[in-house]
Every structure is written in C-alpha cells, then in structure tokens.
CSV table of C-alpha atoms and ligand atoms in Angstrom, one decimal:
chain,number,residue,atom,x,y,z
A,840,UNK,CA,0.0,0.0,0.0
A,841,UNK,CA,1.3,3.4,-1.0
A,842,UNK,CA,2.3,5.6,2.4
A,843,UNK,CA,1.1,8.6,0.9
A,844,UNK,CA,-2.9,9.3,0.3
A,845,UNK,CA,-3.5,8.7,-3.2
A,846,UNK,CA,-5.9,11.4,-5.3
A,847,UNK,CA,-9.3,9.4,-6.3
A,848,UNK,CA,-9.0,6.7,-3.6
A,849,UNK,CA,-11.8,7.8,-1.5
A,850,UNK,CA,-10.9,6.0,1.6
A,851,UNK,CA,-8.0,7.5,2.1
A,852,UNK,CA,-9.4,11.2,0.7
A,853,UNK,CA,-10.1,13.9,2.7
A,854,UNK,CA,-13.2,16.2,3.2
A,855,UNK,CA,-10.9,18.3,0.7
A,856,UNK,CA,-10.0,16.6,-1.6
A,857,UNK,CA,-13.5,15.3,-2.4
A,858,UNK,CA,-15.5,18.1,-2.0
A,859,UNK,CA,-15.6,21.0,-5.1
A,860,UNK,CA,-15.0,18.5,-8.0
A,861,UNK,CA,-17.3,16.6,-9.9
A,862,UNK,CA,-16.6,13.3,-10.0
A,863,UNK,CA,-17.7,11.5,-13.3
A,864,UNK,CA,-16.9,8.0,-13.0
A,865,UNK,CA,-16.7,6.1,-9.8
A,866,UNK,CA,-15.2,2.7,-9.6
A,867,UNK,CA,-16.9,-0.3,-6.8
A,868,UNK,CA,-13.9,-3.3,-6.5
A,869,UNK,CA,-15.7,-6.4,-5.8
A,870,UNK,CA,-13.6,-8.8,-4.2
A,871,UNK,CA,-13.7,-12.2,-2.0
A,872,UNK,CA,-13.1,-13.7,1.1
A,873,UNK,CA,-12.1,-17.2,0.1
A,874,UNK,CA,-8.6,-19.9,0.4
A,875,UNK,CA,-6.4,-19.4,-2.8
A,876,UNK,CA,-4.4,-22.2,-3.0
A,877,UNK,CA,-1.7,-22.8,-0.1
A,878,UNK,CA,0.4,-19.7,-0.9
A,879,UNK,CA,-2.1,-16.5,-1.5
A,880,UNK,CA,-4.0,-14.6,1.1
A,881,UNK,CA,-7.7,-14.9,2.1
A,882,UNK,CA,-8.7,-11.5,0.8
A,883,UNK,CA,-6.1,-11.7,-2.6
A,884,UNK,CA,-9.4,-10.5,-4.9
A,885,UNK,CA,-10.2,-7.4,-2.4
A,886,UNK,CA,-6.6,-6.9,-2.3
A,887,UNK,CA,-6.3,-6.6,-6.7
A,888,UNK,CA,-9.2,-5.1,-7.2
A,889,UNK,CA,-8.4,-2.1,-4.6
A,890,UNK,CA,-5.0,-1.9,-6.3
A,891,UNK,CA,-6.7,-2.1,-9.9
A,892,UNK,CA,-9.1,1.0,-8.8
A,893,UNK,CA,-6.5,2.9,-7.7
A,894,UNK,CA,-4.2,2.9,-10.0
A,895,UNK,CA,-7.4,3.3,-12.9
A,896,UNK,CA,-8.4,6.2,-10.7
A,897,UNK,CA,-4.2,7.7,-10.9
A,898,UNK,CA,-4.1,7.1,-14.4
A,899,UNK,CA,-7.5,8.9,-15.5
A,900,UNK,CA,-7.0,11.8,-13.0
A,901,UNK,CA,-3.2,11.9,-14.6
A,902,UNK,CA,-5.4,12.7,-17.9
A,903,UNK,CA,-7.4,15.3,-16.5
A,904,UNK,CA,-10.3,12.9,-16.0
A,905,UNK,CA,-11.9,12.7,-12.1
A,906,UNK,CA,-12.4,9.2,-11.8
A,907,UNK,CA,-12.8,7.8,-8.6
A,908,UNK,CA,-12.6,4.5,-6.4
A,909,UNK,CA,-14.6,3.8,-3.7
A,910,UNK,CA,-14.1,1.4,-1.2
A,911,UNK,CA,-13.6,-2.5,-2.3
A,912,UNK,CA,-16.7,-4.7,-1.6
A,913,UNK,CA,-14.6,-7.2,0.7
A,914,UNK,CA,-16.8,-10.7,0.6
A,915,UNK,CA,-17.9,-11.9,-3.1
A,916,UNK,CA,-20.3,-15.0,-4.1
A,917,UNK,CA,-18.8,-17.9,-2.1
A,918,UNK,CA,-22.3,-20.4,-2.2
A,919,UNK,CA,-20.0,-23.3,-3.2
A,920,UNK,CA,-17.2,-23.1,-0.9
A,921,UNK,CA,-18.9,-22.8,2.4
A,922,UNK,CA,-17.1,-25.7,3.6
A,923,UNK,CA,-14.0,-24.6,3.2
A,924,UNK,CA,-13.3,-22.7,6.6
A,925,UNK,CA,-13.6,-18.9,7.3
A,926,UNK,CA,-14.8,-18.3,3.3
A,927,UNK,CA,-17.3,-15.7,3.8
A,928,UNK,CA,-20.4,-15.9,1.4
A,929,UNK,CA,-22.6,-12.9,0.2
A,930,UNK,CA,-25.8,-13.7,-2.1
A,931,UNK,CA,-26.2,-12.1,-4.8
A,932,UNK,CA,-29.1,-10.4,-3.8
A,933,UNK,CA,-26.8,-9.3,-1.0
A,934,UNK,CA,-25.3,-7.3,-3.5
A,935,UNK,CA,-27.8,-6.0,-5.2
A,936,UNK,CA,-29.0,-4.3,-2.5
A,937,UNK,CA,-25.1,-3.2,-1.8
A,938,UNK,CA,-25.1,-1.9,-5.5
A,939,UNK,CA,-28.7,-0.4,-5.6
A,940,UNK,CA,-27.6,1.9,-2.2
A,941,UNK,CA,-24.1,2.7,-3.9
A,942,UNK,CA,-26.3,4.1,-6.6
A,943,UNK,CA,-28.5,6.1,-4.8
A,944,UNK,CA,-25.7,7.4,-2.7
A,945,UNK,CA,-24.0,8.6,-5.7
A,946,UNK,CA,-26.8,9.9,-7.6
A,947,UNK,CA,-27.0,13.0,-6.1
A,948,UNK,CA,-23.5,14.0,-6.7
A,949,UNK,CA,-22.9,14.6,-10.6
A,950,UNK,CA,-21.7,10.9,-11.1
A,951,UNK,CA,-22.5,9.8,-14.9
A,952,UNK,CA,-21.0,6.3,-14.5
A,953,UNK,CA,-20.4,3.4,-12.1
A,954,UNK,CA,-17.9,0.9,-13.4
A,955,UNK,CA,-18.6,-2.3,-11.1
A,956,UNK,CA,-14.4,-3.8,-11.1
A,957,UNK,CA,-14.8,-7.0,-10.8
A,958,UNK,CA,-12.3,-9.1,-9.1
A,959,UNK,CA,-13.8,-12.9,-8.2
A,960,UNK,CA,-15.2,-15.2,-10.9
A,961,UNK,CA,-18.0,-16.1,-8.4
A,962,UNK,CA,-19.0,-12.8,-8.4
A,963,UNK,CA,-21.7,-12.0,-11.9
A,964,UNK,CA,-22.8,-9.0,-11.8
A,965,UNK,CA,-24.7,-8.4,-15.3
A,966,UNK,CA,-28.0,-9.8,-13.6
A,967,UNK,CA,-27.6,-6.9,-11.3
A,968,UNK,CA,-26.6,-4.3,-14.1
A,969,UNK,CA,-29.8,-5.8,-16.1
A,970,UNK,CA,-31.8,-5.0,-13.1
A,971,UNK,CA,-30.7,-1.9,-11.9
A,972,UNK,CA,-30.0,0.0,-14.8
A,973,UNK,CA,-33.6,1.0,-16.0
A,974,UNK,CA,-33.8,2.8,-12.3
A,975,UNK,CA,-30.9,4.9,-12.6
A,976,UNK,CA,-29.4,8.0,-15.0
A,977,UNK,CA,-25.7,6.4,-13.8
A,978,UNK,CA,-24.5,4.5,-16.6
A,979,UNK,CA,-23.6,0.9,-15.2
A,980,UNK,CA,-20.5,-0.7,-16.5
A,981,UNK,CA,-19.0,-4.4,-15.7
A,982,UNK,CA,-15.4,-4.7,-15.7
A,983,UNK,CA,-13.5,-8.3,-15.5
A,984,UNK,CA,-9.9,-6.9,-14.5
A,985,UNK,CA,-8.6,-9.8,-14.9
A,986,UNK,CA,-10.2,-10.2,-18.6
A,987,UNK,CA,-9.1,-6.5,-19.1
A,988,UNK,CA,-5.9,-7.7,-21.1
A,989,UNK,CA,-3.8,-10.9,-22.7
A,990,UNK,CA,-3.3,-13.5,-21.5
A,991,UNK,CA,-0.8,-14.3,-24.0
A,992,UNK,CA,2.6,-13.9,-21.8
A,993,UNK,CA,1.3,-16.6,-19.2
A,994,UNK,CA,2.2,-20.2,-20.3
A,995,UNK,CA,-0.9,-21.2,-18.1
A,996,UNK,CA,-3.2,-17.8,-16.7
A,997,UNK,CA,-5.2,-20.3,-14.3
A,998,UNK,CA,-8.6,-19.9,-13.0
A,999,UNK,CA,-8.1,-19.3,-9.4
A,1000,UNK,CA,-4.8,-18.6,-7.7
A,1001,UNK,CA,-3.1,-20.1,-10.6
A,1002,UNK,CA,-0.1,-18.6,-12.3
A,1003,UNK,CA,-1.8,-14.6,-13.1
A,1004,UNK,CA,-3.6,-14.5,-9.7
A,1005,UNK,CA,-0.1,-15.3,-8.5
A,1006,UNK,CA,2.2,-12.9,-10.6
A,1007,UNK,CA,0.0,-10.2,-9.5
A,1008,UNK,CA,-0.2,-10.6,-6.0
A,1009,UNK,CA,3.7,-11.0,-6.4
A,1010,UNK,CA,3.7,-7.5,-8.1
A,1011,UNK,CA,1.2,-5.8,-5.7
A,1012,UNK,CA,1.8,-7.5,-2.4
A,1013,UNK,CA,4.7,-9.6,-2.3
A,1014,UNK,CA,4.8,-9.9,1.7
A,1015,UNK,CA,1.6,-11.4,1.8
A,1016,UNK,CA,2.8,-14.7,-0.5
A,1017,UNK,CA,4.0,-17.6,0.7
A,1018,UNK,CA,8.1,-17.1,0.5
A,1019,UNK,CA,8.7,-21.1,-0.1
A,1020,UNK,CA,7.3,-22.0,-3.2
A,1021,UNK,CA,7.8,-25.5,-3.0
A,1022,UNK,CA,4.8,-25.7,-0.2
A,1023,UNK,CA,2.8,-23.9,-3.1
A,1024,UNK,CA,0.0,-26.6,-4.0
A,1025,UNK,CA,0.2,-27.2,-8.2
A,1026,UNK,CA,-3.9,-25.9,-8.2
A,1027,UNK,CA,-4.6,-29.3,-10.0
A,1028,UNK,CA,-8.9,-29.7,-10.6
A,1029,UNK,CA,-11.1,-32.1,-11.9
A,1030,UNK,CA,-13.6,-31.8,-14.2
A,1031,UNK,CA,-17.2,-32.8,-13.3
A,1032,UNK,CA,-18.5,-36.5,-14.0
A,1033,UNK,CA,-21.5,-35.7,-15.9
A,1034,UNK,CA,-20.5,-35.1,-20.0
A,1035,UNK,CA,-23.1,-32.3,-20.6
A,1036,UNK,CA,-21.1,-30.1,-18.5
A,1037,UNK,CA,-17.9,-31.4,-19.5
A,1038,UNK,CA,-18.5,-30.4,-22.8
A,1039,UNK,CA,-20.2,-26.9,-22.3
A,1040,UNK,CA,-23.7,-27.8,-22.9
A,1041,UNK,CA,-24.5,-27.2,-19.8
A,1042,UNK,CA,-23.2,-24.8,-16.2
A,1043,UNK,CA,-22.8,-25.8,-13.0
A,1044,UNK,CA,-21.2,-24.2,-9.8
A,1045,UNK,CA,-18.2,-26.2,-9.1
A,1046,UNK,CA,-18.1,-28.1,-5.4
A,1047,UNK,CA,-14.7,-26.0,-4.9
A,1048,UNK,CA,-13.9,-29.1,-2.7
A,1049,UNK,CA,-14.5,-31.4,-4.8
A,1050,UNK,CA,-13.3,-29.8,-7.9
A,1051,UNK,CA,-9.9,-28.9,-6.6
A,1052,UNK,CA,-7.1,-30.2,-4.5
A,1053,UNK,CA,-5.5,-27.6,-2.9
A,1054,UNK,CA,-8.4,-24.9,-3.2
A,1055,UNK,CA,-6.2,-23.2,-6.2
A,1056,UNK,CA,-7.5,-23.8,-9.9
A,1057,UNK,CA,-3.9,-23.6,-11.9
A,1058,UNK,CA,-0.1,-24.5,-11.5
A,1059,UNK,CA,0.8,-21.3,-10.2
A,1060,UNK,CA,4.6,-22.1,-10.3
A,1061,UNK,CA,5.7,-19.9,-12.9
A,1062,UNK,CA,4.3,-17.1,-11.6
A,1063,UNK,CA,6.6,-13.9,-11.6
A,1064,UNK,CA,6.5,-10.1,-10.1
A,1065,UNK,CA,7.4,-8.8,-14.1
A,1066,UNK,CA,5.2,-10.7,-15.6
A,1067,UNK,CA,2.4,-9.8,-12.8
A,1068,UNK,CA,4.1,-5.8,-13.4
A,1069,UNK,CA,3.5,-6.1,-16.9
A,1070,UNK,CA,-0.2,-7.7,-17.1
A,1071,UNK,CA,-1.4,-5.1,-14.4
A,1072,UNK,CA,-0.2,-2.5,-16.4
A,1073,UNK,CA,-1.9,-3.7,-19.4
A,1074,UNK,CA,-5.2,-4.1,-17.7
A,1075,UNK,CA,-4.9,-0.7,-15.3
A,1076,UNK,CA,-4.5,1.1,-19.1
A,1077,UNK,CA,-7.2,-0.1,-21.2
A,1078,UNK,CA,-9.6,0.1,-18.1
A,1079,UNK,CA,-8.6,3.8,-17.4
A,1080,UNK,CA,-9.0,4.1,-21.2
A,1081,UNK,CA,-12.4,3.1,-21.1
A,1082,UNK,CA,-13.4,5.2,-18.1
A,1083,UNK,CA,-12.2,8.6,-19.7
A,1084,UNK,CA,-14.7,7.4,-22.7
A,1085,UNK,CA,-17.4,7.0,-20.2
A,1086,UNK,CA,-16.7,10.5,-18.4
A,1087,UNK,CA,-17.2,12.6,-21.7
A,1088,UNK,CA,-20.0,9.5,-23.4
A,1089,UNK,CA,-23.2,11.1,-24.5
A,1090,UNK,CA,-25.4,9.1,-22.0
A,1091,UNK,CA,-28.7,9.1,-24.6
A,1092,UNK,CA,-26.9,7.8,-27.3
A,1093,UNK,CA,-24.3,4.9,-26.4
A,1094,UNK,CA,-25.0,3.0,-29.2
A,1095,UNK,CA,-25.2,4.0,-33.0
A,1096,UNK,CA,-24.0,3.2,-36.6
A,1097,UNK,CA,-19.9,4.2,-36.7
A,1098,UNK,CA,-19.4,5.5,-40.2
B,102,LIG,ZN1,-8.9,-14.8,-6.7
C-alpha cells in the first residue's frame, strides 16, 4: 500500500479533496473472502481489485479525468465453498441491495457512470446491471480486471490462484505470498463427471472441494513479479482508457451506426 494518500481513492481522501469537484466516473472493486491455494492470502481479490481502482483512478486523474474509487466490496459469491473454513459468502441479492444503495448514494453528486471492477469469478454481476440500470441515470458498466488484457505472456493464466492471480499478488503484495514456493499446492482440478457439462452444454457451480485439490484452480509455479508488473499494467490502461470514454460518453446515445 502506497504511504502517501492517493488522489481518487476515496478511503484515504479527505473532506478536501473530495469536495468542489465533480466526480464522473466512480469505480466499486468487488472482491472475495475465500482460500487461494496454499500460498495467496484470504482476501487476494479485495486486495487486486483495490489496487486495480486505484491505480485506474491515478491514471484517469493523470489525464485530467476525475475518476474515482470507492471502497472495495470485501466478501464476493462464495455459495459453493462454504465448507471450506472462514470463506465468507454474500448472495447475490446481497449485492444487489449493496449496489442499488451505492447508486443512490452517488446519484446525487454529478456521477455519470459506475464501473462495477470485478475481481472474483464467483461474483456476476450483469444480472444486477440488467436489473438496476432502467432505475438509474448512472451508466452501469461491468469490468473483469482480470479479462481486461492478454493473457498471451502466461504459459498457463489459471482460473483461481493459478499462475496470473499469482504474478500479480507477487507485483502488488509480495509480503503477503508464501516465500517457499515449494509448499505452493500445483492448483490441479477435476472436471465434473457428468459429460453435458464437461463439454459446455451445460453450467454448474463447481463443489470447490470437490473440484480442486489444494483450493487453487492452476499450477501457479511460474508465476513472476514482471510478468504480474506487466499484465497489471496492461489491464490498469485499457480500463482507465475506457473510463475517460465513459466520463465525456453522451449518456442518450451509447450506441449507433460508426461511419
Ligand atoms: Zn482470486
């Protein structure tokens, strides 16, 4: 964590530093409180999507744009791994009603767009967008930061503290990962026994402890600081990108022939 307050992180704002400015865009980290693997923290998907935001937030303000990021939703959608110990669940009509009062808290205050920055693959958050967004003038946006750019330099990305959940964390919070990465479980899973949903006719929510052997989804062995360094970087800039789009978008006309 930086040791000096950072402009657009709201937690660590002043009265100040908020106050006087419009603030276009606001960014809502969703993160998790779940086991990732044998080697990454509890709360590693609060901990990069607070880091994502604020370095989004940095970047856009660096461009003259007020973006700002608001506090990380700490617990994420957990249903399936309640028996794993001291995971912490929300429903997702927990966070609808999170979301909905985020929205009407914001309203009020000249923000044009809420980017939900998602950080937890249990977390889905269109169904909330879908229901929300007829009730609101704030433009709701979903963003997958971990989507948010290639993939391409990982030999094996990994689905859940695997090899880029890793390389971040390494990046972002290096004290916080396990130092001896031979304990480091290889995040080996198991696909499910019925065929429609091995072959993608069919979704289910995987039994986390069935599915997986160490909790992790992934070998996360060849994970690396640079290589986390360079993917965050990559994500942080076509996410701020998008956010200075949103902050000048014409909100009664988002979508239209491009000639
Ligand atoms: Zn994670």
């Amino acid at each position: 964590m930086s040791e000096s307050r950072r402009p657009g992180v709201l937690h660590e704002c002043s009265f100040p530093q908020i106050r006087d400015k419009t603030w276009p865009v606001a960014l809502l980290p969703f993160g998790a409180t779940e086991p990732h693997n044998t080697h990454l923290p509890y709360g590693t998907d609060t901990i990069l999507g607070s880091e994502v935001a604020a370095r989004v937030a940095a970047a856009c303000i660096a461009r003259g744009t007020k973006v700002v990021a608001l506090p990380a939703v700490p617990f994420g959608v957990n249903t399936t791994q309640l028996d794993l110990p001291l995971t912490i669940n929300v429903m997702p009509s927990t966070q609808l009603a999170i979301v909905r009062d985020v929205i009407g808290s914001l309203e009020p205050h000249g923000v044009r767009a809420l980017v939900l920055l998602n950080a937890h693959g249990g977390n889905e958050l269109r169904a909330l967008v879908r229901e929300l967004q007829p009730s609101t003038p704030i433009m709701l946006a979903i963003v997958n930061w971990w989507q948010a750019a290639d993939h391409a330099q990982f030999t094996e990305p990994g689905d859940h503290a695997g090899e880029l959940e890793t390389a971040a964390m390494l990046h972002v919070a290096p004290h916080l990962v396990e130092a001896d990465r031979t304990t480091w479980g290889d995040g080996r899973s198991y696909p499910s026994t019925l065929e429609g949903v091995r072959t993608g006719v069919a979704w289910m929510p995987r039994r986390w402890t069935q599915a997986t052997h160490d909790t992790g989804v992934g070998n996360p062995r060849a994970a690396s600081a640079e290589s986390g360094a360079t993917f965050m970087a990559r994500a942080v800039e076509r996410i701020a990108a998008f956010c200075c789009e949103l902050a000048l978008a014409d909100t009664q006309r988002l979508w239209a022939p491009r000639d």
